Amino acid sequence: MHEVQAALDRFANQELYLHLETTAGAYAAHRNEKALQVGAYIRNGRIRYERGVITGGGPYRIGLKIELGWVYAEGLTDWEIDAQGRILLAGHDQDGRLAVALELSPNPFAI
């Protein structure tokens, strides 16, 4: 968690690209066809945050304070800083399926 916080601090006040994704739709519908399918997705959204904070005892929550509001992701269980210097965070459910992803990069993500 301290390494993620340090990485968030290093990225503060820089122009970055954001990937944020949540999904419960396909997985929920597979188990219960009456379940509401939900999800959200943004890739290569430009962002500059003044403060980034990771909290929680696992799963974790990250908030990024932007000029006029917040970007927020909850349920994060895994993270890495890859060879390209990107912060990659994900939350997986008890069966290992992706539920949420939050990624930050100084360069655009591949489409």
PDB file of C-alpha atoms in Angstrom:
ATOM      1  CA  MET A   1       0.000   0.000   0.000  1.00  0.00           C
ATOM      2  CA  HIS A   2       2.875   2.394   0.742  1.00  0.00           C
ATOM      3  CA  GLU A   3       4.337   1.723  -2.714  1.00  0.00           C
ATOM      4  CA  VAL A   4       1.010   2.569  -4.362  1.00  0.00           C
ATOM      5  CA  GLN A   5       0.734   5.772  -2.346  1.00  0.00           C
ATOM      6  CA  ALA A   6       4.276   6.744  -3.361  1.00  0.00           C
ATOM      7  CA  ALA A   7       3.424   6.085  -7.023  1.00  0.00           C
ATOM      8  CA  LEU A   8       0.228   8.158  -6.738  1.00  0.00           C
ATOM      9  CA  ASP A   9       2.257  10.982  -5.204  1.00  0.00           C
ATOM     10  CA  ARG A  10       4.776  10.839  -8.080  1.00  0.00           C
ATOM     11  CA  PHE A  11       1.966  11.152 -10.659  1.00  0.00           C
ATOM     12  CA  ALA A  12       0.222  14.091  -8.952  1.00  0.00           C
ATOM     13  CA  ASN A  13      -0.037  17.315 -10.991  1.00  0.00           C
ATOM     14  CA  GLN A  14       0.904  15.608 -14.267  1.00  0.00           C
ATOM     15  CA  GLU A  15      -1.128  15.120 -17.439  1.00  0.00           C
ATOM     16  CA  LEU A  16      -2.046  11.429 -17.420  1.00  0.00           C
ATOM     17  CA  TYR A  17      -4.269   8.931 -19.167  1.00  0.00           C
ATOM     18  CA  LEU A  18      -6.913   7.124 -17.146  1.00  0.00           C
ATOM     19  CA  HIS A  19      -8.457   3.725 -17.657  1.00  0.00           C
ATOM     20  CA  LEU A  20     -11.372   3.077 -15.294  1.00  0.00           C
ATOM     21  CA  GLU A  21     -13.657   0.093 -15.658  1.00  0.00           C
ATOM     22  CA  THR A  22     -16.261  -1.580 -13.510  1.00  0.00           C
ATOM     23  CA  THR A  23     -18.415  -4.526 -14.351  1.00  0.00           C
ATOM     24  CA  ALA A  24     -20.864  -6.807 -12.644  1.00  0.00           C
ATOM     25  CA  GLY A  25     -23.127  -7.301 -15.627  1.00  0.00           C
ATOM     26  CA  ALA A  26     -22.085 -10.474 -17.390  1.00  0.00           C
ATOM     27  CA  TYR A  27     -21.108 -12.203 -14.172  1.00  0.00           C
ATOM     28  CA  ALA A  28     -24.309 -11.249 -12.359  1.00  0.00           C
ATOM     29  CA  ALA A  29     -26.482 -12.208 -15.321  1.00  0.00           C
ATOM     30  CA  HIS A  30     -24.725 -15.584 -15.580  1.00  0.00           C
ATOM     31  CA  ARG A  31     -25.753 -16.473 -12.027  1.00  0.00           C
ATOM     32  CA  ASN A  32     -29.112 -14.714 -11.957  1.00  0.00           C
ATOM     33  CA  GLU A  33     -30.754 -13.738 -15.216  1.00  0.00           C
ATOM     34  CA  LYS A  34     -32.907 -11.184 -13.399  1.00  0.00           C
ATOM     35  CA  ALA A  35     -29.861  -9.376 -12.026  1.00  0.00           C
ATOM     36  CA  LEU A  36     -29.313  -5.858 -13.304  1.00  0.00           C
ATOM     37  CA  GLN A  37     -26.315  -5.677 -15.620  1.00  0.00           C
ATOM     38  CA  VAL A  38     -24.122  -2.721 -14.738  1.00  0.00           C
ATOM     39  CA  GLY A  39     -20.750  -1.421 -15.791  1.00  0.00           C
ATOM     40  CA  ALA A  40     -18.766   1.703 -16.579  1.00  0.00           C
ATOM     41  CA  TYR A  41     -15.779   2.179 -18.849  1.00  0.00           C
ATOM     42  CA  ILE A  42     -13.452   4.990 -19.829  1.00  0.00           C
ATOM     43  CA  ARG A  43     -10.125   4.498 -21.620  1.00  0.00           C
ATOM     44  CA  ASN A  44      -7.578   7.196 -22.322  1.00  0.00           C
ATOM     45  CA  GLY A  45      -9.478   9.846 -20.426  1.00  0.00           C
ATOM     46  CA  ARG A  46      -7.103  12.774 -19.821  1.00  0.00           C
ATOM     47  CA  ILE A  47      -6.707  13.549 -16.160  1.00  0.00           C
ATOM     48  CA  ARG A  48      -4.601  15.708 -13.887  1.00  0.00           C
ATOM     49  CA  TYR A  49      -5.117  15.178 -10.183  1.00  0.00           C
ATOM     50  CA  GLU A  50      -3.749  17.272  -7.388  1.00  0.00           C
ATOM     51  CA  ARG A  51      -3.928  14.549  -4.741  1.00  0.00           C
ATOM     52  CA  GLY A  52      -4.265  10.778  -4.874  1.00  0.00           C
ATOM     53  CA  VAL A  53      -5.041   8.694  -1.804  1.00  0.00           C
ATOM     54  CA  ILE A  54      -5.248   4.959  -1.191  1.00  0.00           C
ATOM     55  CA  THR A  55      -7.179   3.858   1.890  1.00  0.00           C
ATOM     56  CA  GLY A  56      -8.597   0.718   3.444  1.00  0.00           C
ATOM     57  CA  GLY A  57      -7.256  -2.516   4.780  1.00  0.00           C
ATOM     58  CA  GLY A  58      -7.923  -4.533   1.621  1.00  0.00           C
ATOM     59  CA  PRO A  59      -9.814  -4.371  -0.556  1.00  0.00           C
ATOM     60  CA  TYR A  60      -8.558  -0.829  -1.081  1.00  0.00           C
ATOM     61  CA  ARG A  61     -10.127   2.407  -2.228  1.00  0.00           C
ATOM     62  CA  ILE A  62      -8.446   5.118  -4.293  1.00  0.00           C
ATOM     63  CA  GLY A  63      -9.592   8.686  -4.672  1.00  0.00           C
ATOM     64  CA  LEU A  64      -8.046  11.168  -7.088  1.00  0.00           C
ATOM     65  CA  LYS A  65      -8.839  14.828  -6.387  1.00  0.00           C
ATOM     66  CA  ILE A  66      -9.232  16.662  -9.691  1.00  0.00           C
ATOM     67  CA  GLU A  67      -9.860  20.359 -10.216  1.00  0.00           C
ATOM     68  CA  LEU A  68     -13.657  20.184  -9.962  1.00  0.00           C
ATOM     69  CA  GLY A  69     -14.302  16.862  -8.245  1.00  0.00           C
ATOM     70  CA  TRP A  70     -13.089  13.346  -7.622  1.00  0.00           C
ATOM     71  CA  VAL A  71     -12.359  10.110  -9.456  1.00  0.00           C
ATOM     72  CA  TYR A  72     -12.965   7.159  -7.202  1.00  0.00           C
ATOM     73  CA  ALA A  73     -12.537   3.378  -7.319  1.00  0.00           C
ATOM     74  CA  GLU A  74     -13.315   0.883  -4.560  1.00  0.00           C
ATOM     75  CA  GLY A  75     -12.752  -2.854  -4.183  1.00  0.00           C
ATOM     76  CA  LEU A  76      -9.154  -2.867  -5.421  1.00  0.00           C
ATOM     77  CA  THR A  77      -7.284  -6.045  -4.479  1.00  0.00           C
ATOM     78  CA  ASP A  78      -4.203  -6.165  -6.720  1.00  0.00           C
ATOM     79  CA  TRP A  79      -1.707  -3.724  -8.143  1.00  0.00           C
ATOM     80  CA  GLU A  80       1.542  -3.389 -10.017  1.00  0.00           C
ATOM     81  CA  ILE A  81       3.745  -0.746 -11.563  1.00  0.00           C
ATOM     82  CA  ASP A  82       4.692  -2.170 -14.935  1.00  0.00           C
ATOM     83  CA  ALA A  83       7.865  -1.741 -17.007  1.00  0.00           C
ATOM     84  CA  GLN A  84       6.302   1.314 -18.703  1.00  0.00           C
ATOM     85  CA  GLY A  85       5.829   3.039 -15.344  1.00  0.00           C
ATOM     86  CA  ARG A  86       2.044   2.704 -15.360  1.00  0.00           C
ATOM     87  CA  ILE A  87       0.067   2.167 -12.162  1.00  0.00           C
ATOM     88  CA  LEU A  88      -2.264  -0.791 -12.738  1.00  0.00           C
ATOM     89  CA  LEU A  89      -4.812  -1.605 -10.045  1.00  0.00           C
ATOM     90  CA  ALA A  90      -7.609  -4.155 -10.167  1.00  0.00           C
ATOM     91  CA  GLY A  91     -10.264  -5.644  -7.954  1.00  0.00           C
ATOM     92  CA  HIS A  92     -11.184  -9.281  -8.401  1.00  0.00           C
ATOM     93  CA  ASP A  93     -14.097 -11.147  -6.854  1.00  0.00           C
ATOM     94  CA  GLN A  94     -13.780 -14.397  -4.883  1.00  0.00           C
ATOM     95  CA  ASP A  95     -13.712 -16.353  -8.161  1.00  0.00           C
ATOM     96  CA  GLY A  96     -10.927 -14.223  -9.641  1.00  0.00           C
ATOM     97  CA  ARG A  97     -13.130 -12.299 -12.060  1.00  0.00           C
ATOM     98  CA  LEU A  98     -12.417  -8.654 -12.730  1.00  0.00           C
ATOM     99  CA  ALA A  99     -14.827  -6.300 -10.960  1.00  0.00           C
ATOM    100  CA  VAL A 100     -12.958  -2.998 -11.163  1.00  0.00           C
ATOM    101  CA  ALA A 101      -9.808  -1.622 -12.800  1.00  0.00           C
ATOM    102  CA  LEU A 102      -8.088   1.718 -12.322  1.00  0.00           C
ATOM    103  CA  GLU A 103      -4.986   2.449 -14.367  1.00  0.00           C
ATOM    104  CA  LEU A 104      -2.895   5.581 -14.784  1.00  0.00           C
ATOM    105  CA  SER A 105      -0.255   6.198 -17.421  1.00  0.00           C
ATOM    106  CA  PRO A 106       1.785   9.133 -18.724  1.00  0.00           C
ATOM    107  CA  ASN A 107       1.161   7.711 -22.250  1.00  0.00           C
ATOM    108  CA  PRO A 108      -2.080   6.597 -23.924  1.00  0.00           C
ATOM    109  CA  PHE A 109      -3.165   3.012 -23.377  1.00  0.00           C
ATOM    110  CA  ALA A 110      -3.408   0.730 -26.401  1.00  0.00           C
ATOM    111  CA  ILE A 111      -6.898   0.583 -27.837  1.00  0.00           C
TER     112      ILE A 111
END
